[in-house]
Amino acid sequence: MSVTLRKVFFIILTCLCVSCATGQAEQWMRGAVAVAAVQGEPRLEEVGGETLQLSSESPLPRHVLGLLKVRTEVGDSAFLKTSNQISIYNEGAGYFAIERFEQEVADSMDAGKSRMIFNFRQGLLVVDNRALSENSQMIVETPLGRMSVKNGWWLMDIAYDERSRIYDFSIECADGVLRFNDLTGDTYTLRNGQRLRGAGASSRPSIEVAEISEKASELFEDFAAMEVTVAELDLSVEVFRAKMKSMQHTISQVNAPAEVSEARGSKRPLVIEYAPQSAPVTPFRAEVRPPSSYQADLF
């Protein structure tokens, strides 16, 4: 074998080894969530799994699969901690769901990449996702538009009047940068200490940007106190890993866009999740009593 062929063979072999090592390093899994604290009786449903009716007497923390729906009424609240170190507080009558949660756990769950899609319809939602890596992506879908956040600490409050079909909502940013795209395609950027307030129909509400409200500042202080309390719970990496599921398909080349173009601003990403096969149905055989003498005469 000539020297040139040996060099070419060595380069190809090196590239194959690097490619294999990279493929092994990237291990994507379905994330997990820990229900750390609740008030009232919020209802939590795992996608394709069981439904949990929680209360203040429920044993906590409760670890579940990261794809879930949370339904709350007035007086209900839930504090969640995710396996990629996001803190979530959901309160008031409304609906909140995590529709996509993929996480890279090859080296460290804290420093790895993750992709998430939230669906928030109504109520109060406070999120601290400053622990996410720069390569992570988060999208929040709402009836008013879409929000993308990187390394932020923010809240969103949505109230809806069914009679008038009018929304009253606000987005307030305590740290980081977030971008909100309304249904008309307009983009609003919020930074530390800014607030977006809107009211009207979902298609074209009146929107203004101002300073963060005093009420929001108090909510962020209460949220920080809850995070300190939750930090004392047993939320170890091993417990989270026990609830996480390996991805059956390769998603390393599928990226949820952090920024949404105007042409696609009105379309929601479609995520299809497969539920586990249901248990077989056992046939039931019934026996009918013979007719009485009176009933027999009727026929």
PDB file of C-alpha atoms in Angstrom:
ATOM      1  CA  MET A   1       0.000   0.000   0.000  1.00  0.00           C
ATOM      2  CA  SER A   2       1.435   3.366  -0.996  1.00  0.00           C
ATOM      3  CA  VAL A   3       2.006   6.222   1.443  1.00  0.00           C
ATOM      4  CA  THR A   4      -0.804   8.266  -0.125  1.00  0.00           C
ATOM      5  CA  LEU A   5      -3.333   5.437   0.204  1.00  0.00           C
ATOM      6  CA  ARG A   6      -2.278   4.901   3.819  1.00  0.00           C
ATOM      7  CA  LYS A   7      -2.906   8.580   4.606  1.00  0.00           C
ATOM      8  CA  VAL A   8      -6.333   8.475   2.965  1.00  0.00           C
ATOM      9  CA  PHE A   9      -7.230   5.280   4.828  1.00  0.00           C
ATOM     10  CA  PHE A  10      -6.068   6.814   8.122  1.00  0.00           C
ATOM     11  CA  ILE A  11      -8.169   9.974   7.572  1.00  0.00           C
ATOM     12  CA  ILE A  12     -11.303   7.945   6.729  1.00  0.00           C
ATOM     13  CA  LEU A  13     -10.815   5.723   9.789  1.00  0.00           C
ATOM     14  CA  THR A  14     -10.366   8.764  12.030  1.00  0.00           C
ATOM     15  CA  CYS A  15     -13.545  10.386  10.704  1.00  0.00           C
ATOM     16  CA  LEU A  16     -15.510   7.192  11.302  1.00  0.00           C
ATOM     17  CA  CYS A  17     -14.248   6.951  14.882  1.00  0.00           C
ATOM     18  CA  VAL A  18     -15.140  10.573  15.598  1.00  0.00           C
ATOM     19  CA  SER A  19     -18.577  10.111  14.052  1.00  0.00           C
ATOM     20  CA  CYS A  20     -19.265   7.007  16.145  1.00  0.00           C
ATOM     21  CA  ALA A  21     -18.074   8.728  19.300  1.00  0.00           C
ATOM     22  CA  THR A  22     -20.310  11.710  18.611  1.00  0.00           C
ATOM     23  CA  GLY A  23     -23.313   9.475  17.977  1.00  0.00           C
ATOM     24  CA  GLN A  24     -22.728   7.664  21.262  1.00  0.00           C
ATOM     25  CA  ALA A  25     -22.241  10.918  23.166  1.00  0.00           C
ATOM     26  CA  GLU A  26     -25.610  12.309  22.138  1.00  0.00           C
ATOM     27  CA  GLN A  27     -28.202  10.377  24.112  1.00  0.00           C
ATOM     28  CA  TRP A  28     -31.656  11.920  23.869  1.00  0.00           C
ATOM     29  CA  MET A  29     -34.385  10.995  26.308  1.00  0.00           C
ATOM     30  CA  ARG A  30     -37.909  12.078  27.147  1.00  0.00           C
ATOM     31  CA  GLY A  31     -37.629  14.395  30.160  1.00  0.00           C
ATOM     32  CA  ALA A  32     -39.223  13.964  33.575  1.00  0.00           C
ATOM     33  CA  VAL A  33     -41.036  16.285  35.985  1.00  0.00           C
ATOM     34  CA  ALA A  34     -41.279  16.354  39.767  1.00  0.00           C
ATOM     35  CA  VAL A  35     -44.443  17.706  41.381  1.00  0.00           C
ATOM     36  CA  ALA A  36     -42.827  19.465  44.337  1.00  0.00           C
ATOM     37  CA  ALA A  37     -45.752  21.280  45.992  1.00  0.00           C
ATOM     38  CA  VAL A  38     -49.496  21.722  45.496  1.00  0.00           C
ATOM     39  CA  GLN A  39     -52.403  23.661  46.944  1.00  0.00           C
ATOM     40  CA  GLY A  40     -56.055  22.806  46.461  1.00  0.00           C
ATOM     41  CA  GLU A  41     -56.738  19.850  44.183  1.00  0.00           C
ATOM     42  CA  PRO A  42     -54.999  20.300  40.812  1.00  0.00           C
ATOM     43  CA  ARG A  43     -55.419  17.474  38.310  1.00  0.00           C
ATOM     44  CA  LEU A  44     -52.356  16.215  36.454  1.00  0.00           C
ATOM     45  CA  GLU A  45     -52.521  13.864  33.487  1.00  0.00           C
ATOM     46  CA  GLU A  46     -49.552  12.134  31.866  1.00  0.00           C
ATOM     47  CA  VAL A  47     -49.819  11.915  28.072  1.00  0.00           C
ATOM     48  CA  GLY A  48     -50.692   8.278  27.407  1.00  0.00           C
ATOM     49  CA  GLY A  49     -50.513   7.580  31.142  1.00  0.00           C
ATOM     50  CA  GLU A  50     -52.451   7.907  34.354  1.00  0.00           C
ATOM     51  CA  THR A  51     -54.407  10.850  35.750  1.00  0.00           C
ATOM     52  CA  LEU A  52     -53.449  12.093  39.213  1.00  0.00           C
ATOM     53  CA  GLN A  53     -55.830  14.035  41.451  1.00  0.00           C
ATOM     54  CA  LEU A  54     -53.385  15.749  43.803  1.00  0.00           C
ATOM     55  CA  SER A  55     -53.968  17.533  47.088  1.00  0.00           C
ATOM     56  CA  SER A  56     -51.965  19.039  49.945  1.00  0.00           C
ATOM     57  CA  GLU A  57     -52.101  15.611  51.654  1.00  0.00           C
ATOM     58  CA  SER A  58     -50.563  13.786  48.661  1.00  0.00           C
ATOM     59  CA  PRO A  59     -47.069  12.340  49.198  1.00  0.00           C
ATOM     60  CA  LEU A  60     -44.613  14.689  47.505  1.00  0.00           C
ATOM     61  CA  PRO A  61     -42.426  15.014  45.544  1.00  0.00           C
ATOM     62  CA  ARG A  62     -44.143  12.912  42.871  1.00  0.00           C
ATOM     63  CA  HIS A  63     -42.100  12.142  39.767  1.00  0.00           C
ATOM     64  CA  VAL A  64     -43.891  11.720  36.429  1.00  0.00           C
ATOM     65  CA  LEU A  65     -43.093  11.607  32.741  1.00  0.00           C
ATOM     66  CA  GLY A  66     -42.343  15.037  31.288  1.00  0.00           C
ATOM     67  CA  LEU A  67     -45.269  15.119  28.837  1.00  0.00           C
ATOM     68  CA  LEU A  68     -48.261  16.155  30.913  1.00  0.00           C
ATOM     69  CA  LYS A  69     -51.362  18.305  31.277  1.00  0.00           C
ATOM     70  CA  VAL A  70     -52.232  20.321  34.378  1.00  0.00           C
ATOM     71  CA  ARG A  71     -55.793  21.521  34.978  1.00  0.00           C
ATOM     72  CA  THR A  72     -56.446  23.859  37.888  1.00  0.00           C
ATOM     73  CA  GLU A  73     -59.436  25.642  39.374  1.00  0.00           C
ATOM     74  CA  VAL A  74     -59.634  28.797  41.482  1.00  0.00           C
ATOM     75  CA  GLY A  75     -57.490  28.221  44.583  1.00  0.00           C
ATOM     76  CA  ASP A  76     -55.444  25.419  42.979  1.00  0.00           C
ATOM     77  CA  SER A  77     -51.715  25.647  42.318  1.00  0.00           C
ATOM     78  CA  ALA A  78     -48.779  23.378  41.531  1.00  0.00           C
ATOM     79  CA  PHE A  79     -45.012  23.867  41.668  1.00  0.00           C
ATOM     80  CA  LEU A  80     -43.057  21.694  39.215  1.00  0.00           C
ATOM     81  CA  LYS A  81     -39.355  21.007  38.788  1.00  0.00           C
ATOM     82  CA  THR A  82     -38.113  19.472  35.525  1.00  0.00           C
ATOM     83  CA  SER A  83     -35.155  17.192  34.888  1.00  0.00           C
ATOM     84  CA  ASN A  84     -33.432  20.016  32.940  1.00  0.00           C
ATOM     85  CA  GLN A  85     -33.662  22.227  36.053  1.00  0.00           C
ATOM     86  CA  ILE A  86     -36.611  24.462  35.132  1.00  0.00           C
ATOM     87  CA  SER A  87     -38.926  25.719  37.887  1.00  0.00           C
ATOM     88  CA  ILE A  88     -42.622  26.130  36.993  1.00  0.00           C
ATOM     89  CA  TYR A  89     -45.491  27.536  39.064  1.00  0.00           C
ATOM     90  CA  ASN A  90     -49.051  27.217  37.759  1.00  0.00           C
ATOM     91  CA  GLU A  91     -52.023  28.818  39.547  1.00  0.00           C
ATOM     92  CA  GLY A  92     -55.687  29.701  39.051  1.00  0.00           C
ATOM     93  CA  ALA A  93     -58.470  28.367  36.847  1.00  0.00           C
ATOM     94  CA  GLY A  94     -56.864  27.320  33.600  1.00  0.00           C
ATOM     95  CA  TYR A  95     -54.902  24.824  31.556  1.00  0.00           C
ATOM     96  CA  PHE A  96     -51.169  24.221  31.123  1.00  0.00           C
ATOM     97  CA  ALA A  97     -49.360  21.421  29.298  1.00  0.00           C
ATOM     98  CA  ILE A  98     -45.860  20.332  28.333  1.00  0.00           C
ATOM     99  CA  GLU A  99     -46.319  19.004  24.799  1.00  0.00           C
ATOM    100  CA  ARG A 100     -42.660  18.388  23.940  1.00  0.00           C
ATOM    101  CA  PHE A 101     -39.763  17.618  26.262  1.00  0.00           C
ATOM    102  CA  GLU A 102     -36.590  16.130  24.802  1.00  0.00           C
ATOM    103  CA  GLN A 103     -33.321  16.234  26.695  1.00  0.00           C
ATOM    104  CA  GLU A 104     -29.724  15.253  26.035  1.00  0.00           C
ATOM    105  CA  VAL A 105     -28.302  13.370  29.006  1.00  0.00           C
ATOM    106  CA  ALA A 106     -25.025  11.949  27.668  1.00  0.00           C
ATOM    107  CA  ASP A 107     -22.702  13.931  29.899  1.00  0.00           C
ATOM    108  CA  SER A 108     -24.710  16.001  32.366  1.00  0.00           C
ATOM    109  CA  MET A 109     -28.434  16.634  32.622  1.00  0.00           C
ATOM    110  CA  ASP A 110     -27.769  20.193  33.776  1.00  0.00           C
ATOM    111  CA  ALA A 111     -25.497  21.228  30.898  1.00  0.00           C
ATOM    112  CA  GLY A 112     -27.099  19.233  28.078  1.00  0.00           C
ATOM    113  CA  LYS A 113     -29.397  20.476  25.350  1.00  0.00           C
ATOM    114  CA  SER A 114     -33.169  20.275  25.585  1.00  0.00           C
ATOM    115  CA  ARG A 115     -36.198  21.129  23.451  1.00  0.00           C
ATOM    116  CA  MET A 116     -39.548  22.045  24.973  1.00  0.00           C
ATOM    117  CA  ILE A 117     -42.981  23.227  23.857  1.00  0.00           C
ATOM    118  CA  PHE A 118     -45.446  24.574  26.428  1.00  0.00           C
ATOM    119  CA  ASN A 119     -49.160  25.043  25.806  1.00  0.00           C
ATOM    120  CA  PHE A 120     -50.623  27.643  28.161  1.00  0.00           C
ATOM    121  CA  ARG A 121     -54.287  28.579  27.715  1.00  0.00           C
ATOM    122  CA  GLN A 122     -55.446  30.344  30.877  1.00  0.00           C
ATOM    123  CA  GLY A 123     -54.386  31.125  34.460  1.00  0.00           C
ATOM    124  CA  LEU A 124     -51.042  32.204  35.902  1.00  0.00           C
ATOM    125  CA  LEU A 125     -47.715  30.696  34.846  1.00  0.00           C
ATOM    126  CA  VAL A 126     -44.335  31.622  36.365  1.00  0.00           C
ATOM    127  CA  VAL A 127     -41.209  30.041  34.849  1.00  0.00           C
ATOM    128  CA  ASP A 128     -37.507  30.204  35.686  1.00  0.00           C
ATOM    129  CA  ASN A 129     -35.531  28.639  32.826  1.00  0.00           C
ATOM    130  CA  ARG A 130     -32.230  30.450  33.397  1.00  0.00           C
ATOM    131  CA  ALA A 131     -30.496  27.099  33.998  1.00  0.00           C
ATOM    132  CA  LEU A 132     -30.939  26.015  30.364  1.00  0.00           C
ATOM    133  CA  SER A 133     -27.899  25.806  28.125  1.00  0.00           C
ATOM    134  CA  GLU A 134     -27.460  28.188  25.211  1.00  0.00           C
ATOM    135  CA  ASN A 135     -28.283  25.394  22.753  1.00  0.00           C
ATOM    136  CA  SER A 136     -31.622  24.657  24.405  1.00  0.00           C
ATOM    137  CA  GLN A 137     -34.915  25.829  22.920  1.00  0.00           C
ATOM    138  CA  MET A 138     -38.261  26.648  24.500  1.00  0.00           C
ATOM    139  CA  ILE A 139     -41.508  27.707  22.810  1.00  0.00           C
ATOM    140  CA  VAL A 140     -44.687  28.734  24.629  1.00  0.00           C
ATOM    141  CA  GLU A 141     -47.949  28.446  22.679  1.00  0.00           C
ATOM    142  CA  THR A 142     -50.870  30.624  23.836  1.00  0.00           C
ATOM    143  CA  PRO A 143     -54.253  31.677  22.378  1.00  0.00           C
ATOM    144  CA  LEU A 144     -52.714  35.125  21.765  1.00  0.00           C
ATOM    145  CA  GLY A 145     -49.543  34.052  19.984  1.00  0.00           C
ATOM    146  CA  ARG A 146     -46.213  32.352  20.452  1.00  0.00           C
ATOM    147  CA  MET A 147     -43.373  33.165  22.820  1.00  0.00           C
ATOM    148  CA  SER A 148     -39.729  32.054  22.647  1.00  0.00           C
ATOM    149  CA  VAL A 149     -37.517  32.339  25.723  1.00  0.00           C
ATOM    150  CA  LYS A 150     -33.828  31.757  26.383  1.00  0.00           C
ATOM    151  CA  ASN A 151     -32.401  31.933  29.894  1.00  0.00           C
ATOM    152  CA  GLY A 152     -35.307  33.887  31.316  1.00  0.00           C
ATOM    153  CA  TRP A 153     -37.339  34.379  34.468  1.00  0.00           C
ATOM    154  CA  TRP A 154     -40.837  35.452  33.506  1.00  0.00           C
ATOM    155  CA  LEU A 155     -44.547  35.114  34.126  1.00  0.00           C
ATOM    156  CA  MET A 156     -47.693  35.201  32.024  1.00  0.00           C
ATOM    157  CA  ASP A 157     -51.247  35.768  33.229  1.00  0.00           C
ATOM    158  CA  ILE A 158     -54.211  35.034  30.929  1.00  0.00           C
ATOM    159  CA  ALA A 159     -57.855  35.748  31.804  1.00  0.00           C
ATOM    160  CA  TYR A 160     -60.700  35.024  29.384  1.00  0.00           C
ATOM    161  CA  ASP A 161     -64.314  36.230  29.441  1.00  0.00           C
ATOM    162  CA  GLU A 162     -66.444  33.620  27.671  1.00  0.00           C
ATOM    163  CA  ARG A 163     -69.422  35.976  27.247  1.00  0.00           C
ATOM    164  CA  SER A 164     -67.534  38.752  25.480  1.00  0.00           C
ATOM    165  CA  ARG A 165     -64.737  36.493  24.146  1.00  0.00           C
ATOM    166  CA  ILE A 166     -62.216  39.053  25.336  1.00  0.00           C
ATOM    167  CA  TYR A 167     -58.743  38.217  26.631  1.00  0.00           C
ATOM    168  CA  ASP A 168     -56.920  40.181  29.306  1.00  0.00           C
ATOM    169  CA  PHE A 169     -53.280  39.102  29.533  1.00  0.00           C
ATOM    170  CA  SER A 170     -49.839  40.253  30.624  1.00  0.00           C
ATOM    171  CA  ILE A 171     -46.257  39.040  30.197  1.00  0.00           C
ATOM    172  CA  GLU A 172     -43.659  40.273  32.688  1.00  0.00           C
ATOM    173  CA  CYS A 173     -39.913  39.668  32.539  1.00  0.00           C
ATOM    174  CA  ALA A 174     -37.746  39.677  35.659  1.00  0.00           C
ATOM    175  CA  ASP A 175     -34.566  38.461  33.946  1.00  0.00           C
ATOM    176  CA  GLY A 176     -33.370  37.488  30.477  1.00  0.00           C
ATOM    177  CA  VAL A 177     -34.908  38.180  27.069  1.00  0.00           C
ATOM    178  CA  LEU A 178     -38.148  36.865  25.580  1.00  0.00           C
ATOM    179  CA  ARG A 179     -39.903  37.459  22.289  1.00  0.00           C
ATOM    180  CA  PHE A 180     -43.654  37.366  21.745  1.00  0.00           C
ATOM    181  CA  ASN A 181     -45.182  36.950  18.274  1.00  0.00           C
ATOM    182  CA  ASP A 182     -48.888  37.770  18.165  1.00  0.00           C
ATOM    183  CA  LEU A 183     -51.309  36.243  15.671  1.00  0.00           C
ATOM    184  CA  THR A 184     -50.863  39.154  13.250  1.00  0.00           C
ATOM    185  CA  GLY A 185     -47.117  38.521  12.970  1.00  0.00           C
ATOM    186  CA  ASP A 186     -45.927  41.474  15.060  1.00  0.00           C
ATOM    187  CA  THR A 187     -42.958  40.751  17.350  1.00  0.00           C
ATOM    188  CA  TYR A 188     -42.428  42.245  20.817  1.00  0.00           C
ATOM    189  CA  THR A 189     -39.142  41.876  22.720  1.00  0.00           C
ATOM    190  CA  LEU A 190     -39.089  42.096  26.524  1.00  0.00           C
ATOM    191  CA  ARG A 191     -36.004  42.451  28.708  1.00  0.00           C
ATOM    192  CA  ASN A 192     -35.327  42.773  32.435  1.00  0.00           C
ATOM    193  CA  GLY A 193     -37.997  44.792  34.215  1.00  0.00           C
ATOM    194  CA  GLN A 194     -40.386  45.133  31.255  1.00  0.00           C
ATOM    195  CA  ARG A 195     -44.055  44.251  30.971  1.00  0.00           C
ATOM    196  CA  LEU A 196     -46.369  43.599  28.026  1.00  0.00           C
ATOM    197  CA  ARG A 197     -50.073  44.137  28.637  1.00  0.00           C
ATOM    198  CA  GLY A 198     -52.832  43.269  26.184  1.00  0.00           C
ATOM    199  CA  ALA A 199     -56.629  43.181  26.033  1.00  0.00           C
ATOM    200  CA  GLY A 200     -59.151  42.354  23.330  1.00  0.00           C
ATOM    201  CA  ALA A 201     -59.924  39.586  20.861  1.00  0.00           C
ATOM    202  CA  SER A 202     -57.233  36.970  20.303  1.00  0.00           C
ATOM    203  CA  SER A 203     -56.776  37.985  16.652  1.00  0.00           C
ATOM    204  CA  ARG A 204     -55.924  41.655  17.331  1.00  0.00           C
ATOM    205  CA  PRO A 205     -55.673  42.736  20.970  1.00  0.00           C
ATOM    206  CA  SER A 206     -54.515  46.184  22.054  1.00  0.00           C
ATOM    207  CA  ILE A 207     -50.936  45.853  23.346  1.00  0.00           C
ATOM    208  CA  GLU A 208     -48.695  48.192  25.309  1.00  0.00           C
ATOM    209  CA  VAL A 209     -45.226  47.771  26.825  1.00  0.00           C
ATOM    210  CA  ALA A 210     -44.370  49.329  30.184  1.00  0.00           C
ATOM    211  CA  GLU A 211     -42.393  48.695  33.368  1.00  0.00           C
ATOM    212  CA  ILE A 212     -42.920  45.577  35.427  1.00  0.00           C
ATOM    213  CA  SER A 213     -45.856  45.849  37.850  1.00  0.00           C
ATOM    214  CA  GLU A 214     -45.623  45.849  41.643  1.00  0.00           C
ATOM    215  CA  LYS A 215     -47.856  42.774  41.798  1.00  0.00           C
ATOM    216  CA  ALA A 216     -45.477  40.873  39.508  1.00  0.00           C
ATOM    217  CA  SER A 217     -42.486  41.857  41.640  1.00  0.00           C
ATOM    218  CA  GLU A 218     -44.225  40.354  44.673  1.00  0.00           C
ATOM    219  CA  LEU A 219     -45.029  37.196  42.718  1.00  0.00           C
ATOM    220  CA  PHE A 220     -41.377  36.802  41.742  1.00  0.00           C
ATOM    221  CA  GLU A 221     -40.358  37.190  45.404  1.00  0.00           C
ATOM    222  CA  ASP A 222     -42.853  34.509  46.463  1.00  0.00           C
ATOM    223  CA  PHE A 223     -41.635  32.285  43.639  1.00  0.00           C
ATOM    224  CA  ALA A 224     -38.012  32.660  44.772  1.00  0.00           C
ATOM    225  CA  ALA A 225     -39.035  31.652  48.312  1.00  0.00           C
ATOM    226  CA  MET A 226     -40.779  28.542  46.944  1.00  0.00           C
ATOM    227  CA  GLU A 227     -37.642  27.619  44.988  1.00  0.00           C
ATOM    228  CA  VAL A 228     -35.622  27.698  48.215  1.00  0.00           C
ATOM    229  CA  THR A 229     -38.121  25.367  49.878  1.00  0.00           C
ATOM    230  CA  VAL A 230     -38.188  22.991  46.908  1.00  0.00           C
ATOM    231  CA  ALA A 231     -34.373  22.865  46.838  1.00  0.00           C
ATOM    232  CA  GLU A 232     -34.502  20.979  50.162  1.00  0.00           C
ATOM    233  CA  LEU A 233     -36.473  18.084  48.639  1.00  0.00           C
ATOM    234  CA  ASP A 234     -35.005  14.892  47.218  1.00  0.00           C
ATOM    235  CA  LEU A 235     -34.803  15.812  43.532  1.00  0.00           C
ATOM    236  CA  SER A 236     -31.638  13.921  42.651  1.00  0.00           C
ATOM    237  CA  VAL A 237     -30.543  13.081  39.128  1.00  0.00           C
ATOM    238  CA  GLU A 238     -31.046   9.353  39.772  1.00  0.00           C
ATOM    239  CA  VAL A 239     -34.712   9.831  40.685  1.00  0.00           C
ATOM    240  CA  PHE A 240     -35.348  11.851  37.532  1.00  0.00           C
ATOM    241  CA  ARG A 241     -33.571   9.284  35.346  1.00  0.00           C
ATOM    242  CA  ALA A 242     -35.842   6.531  36.645  1.00  0.00           C
ATOM    243  CA  LYS A 243     -38.826   8.315  35.057  1.00  0.00           C
ATOM    244  CA  MET A 244     -37.156   9.349  31.806  1.00  0.00           C
ATOM    245  CA  LYS A 245     -37.638   7.332  28.605  1.00  0.00           C
ATOM    246  CA  SER A 246     -35.198   6.732  25.792  1.00  0.00           C
ATOM    247  CA  MET A 247     -36.147   8.199  22.426  1.00  0.00           C
ATOM    248  CA  GLN A 248     -36.921   5.481  19.887  1.00  0.00           C
ATOM    249  CA  HIS A 249     -36.197   7.683  16.893  1.00  0.00           C
ATOM    250  CA  THR A 250     -33.272   9.906  15.990  1.00  0.00           C
ATOM    251  CA  ILE A 251     -34.031  13.537  16.685  1.00  0.00           C
ATOM    252  CA  SER A 252     -30.536  14.996  16.607  1.00  0.00           C
ATOM    253  CA  GLN A 253     -31.258  16.541  13.212  1.00  0.00           C
ATOM    254  CA  VAL A 254     -34.735  17.832  14.116  1.00  0.00           C
ATOM    255  CA  ASN A 255     -34.589  21.217  15.799  1.00  0.00           C
ATOM    256  CA  ALA A 256     -37.528  23.233  17.107  1.00  0.00           C
ATOM    257  CA  PRO A 257     -36.879  26.764  15.766  1.00  0.00           C
ATOM    258  CA  ALA A 258     -36.309  29.305  18.498  1.00  0.00           C
ATOM    259  CA  GLU A 259     -37.254  32.122  16.156  1.00  0.00           C
ATOM    260  CA  VAL A 260     -40.415  31.913  14.064  1.00  0.00           C
ATOM    261  CA  SER A 261     -40.692  33.577  10.676  1.00  0.00           C
ATOM    262  CA  GLU A 262     -43.654  35.800   9.885  1.00  0.00           C
ATOM    263  CA  ALA A 263     -44.877  33.351   7.234  1.00  0.00           C
ATOM    264  CA  ARG A 264     -45.241  30.606   9.845  1.00  0.00           C
ATOM    265  CA  GLY A 265     -46.121  32.742  12.824  1.00  0.00           C
ATOM    266  CA  SER A 266     -49.776  31.680  12.855  1.00  0.00           C
ATOM    267  CA  LYS A 267     -49.074  27.936  12.678  1.00  0.00           C
ATOM    268  CA  ARG A 268     -48.515  25.753  15.716  1.00  0.00           C
ATOM    269  CA  PRO A 269     -45.892  22.989  15.575  1.00  0.00           C
ATOM    270  CA  LEU A 270     -47.529  19.587  15.293  1.00  0.00           C
ATOM    271  CA  VAL A 271     -46.263  17.027  17.782  1.00  0.00           C
ATOM    272  CA  ILE A 272     -47.548  13.443  17.621  1.00  0.00           C
ATOM    273  CA  GLU A 273     -47.061  11.273  20.675  1.00  0.00           C
ATOM    274  CA  TYR A 274     -47.833   7.561  20.667  1.00  0.00           C
ATOM    275  CA  ALA A 275     -49.772   6.241  23.638  1.00  0.00           C
ATOM    276  CA  PRO A 276     -48.971   2.743  24.941  1.00  0.00           C
ATOM    277  CA  GLN A 277     -51.153  -0.119  23.734  1.00  0.00           C
ATOM    278  CA  SER A 278     -54.229  -0.566  25.897  1.00  0.00           C
ATOM    279  CA  ALA A 279     -54.944  -3.775  27.775  1.00  0.00           C
ATOM    280  CA  PRO A 280     -57.025  -6.388  25.915  1.00  0.00           C
ATOM    281  CA  VAL A 281     -60.765  -6.319  26.555  1.00  0.00           C
ATOM    282  CA  THR A 282     -62.165  -9.403  28.313  1.00  0.00           C
ATOM    283  CA  PRO A 283     -65.505 -10.490  26.789  1.00  0.00           C
ATOM    284  CA  PHE A 284     -68.417 -10.662  29.204  1.00  0.00           C
ATOM    285  CA  ARG A 285     -70.929 -13.495  28.985  1.00  0.00           C
ATOM    286  CA  ALA A 286     -74.323 -12.837  30.522  1.00  0.00           C
ATOM    287  CA  GLU A 287     -77.062 -15.318  31.387  1.00  0.00           C
ATOM    288  CA  VAL A 288     -80.761 -14.462  30.977  1.00  0.00           C
ATOM    289  CA  ARG A 289     -83.244 -15.984  33.383  1.00  0.00           C
ATOM    290  CA  PRO A 290     -86.079 -18.055  31.807  1.00  0.00           C
ATOM    291  CA  PRO A 291     -89.435 -16.224  31.575  1.00  0.00           C
ATOM    292  CA  SER A 292     -91.971 -16.680  34.332  1.00  0.00           C
ATOM    293  CA  SER A 293     -95.268 -18.518  33.678  1.00  0.00           C
ATOM    294  CA  TYR A 294     -97.017 -15.172  33.312  1.00  0.00           C
ATOM    295  CA  GLN A 295     -94.443 -13.895  30.783  1.00  0.00           C
ATOM    296  CA  ALA A 296     -94.603 -17.171  28.854  1.00  0.00           C
ATOM    297  CA  ASP A 297     -98.375 -16.780  28.396  1.00  0.00           C
ATOM    298  CA  LEU A 298     -97.809 -13.376  26.812  1.00  0.00           C
ATOM    299  CA  PHE A 299     -95.873 -14.978  24.001  1.00  0.00           C
TER     300      PHE A 299
END
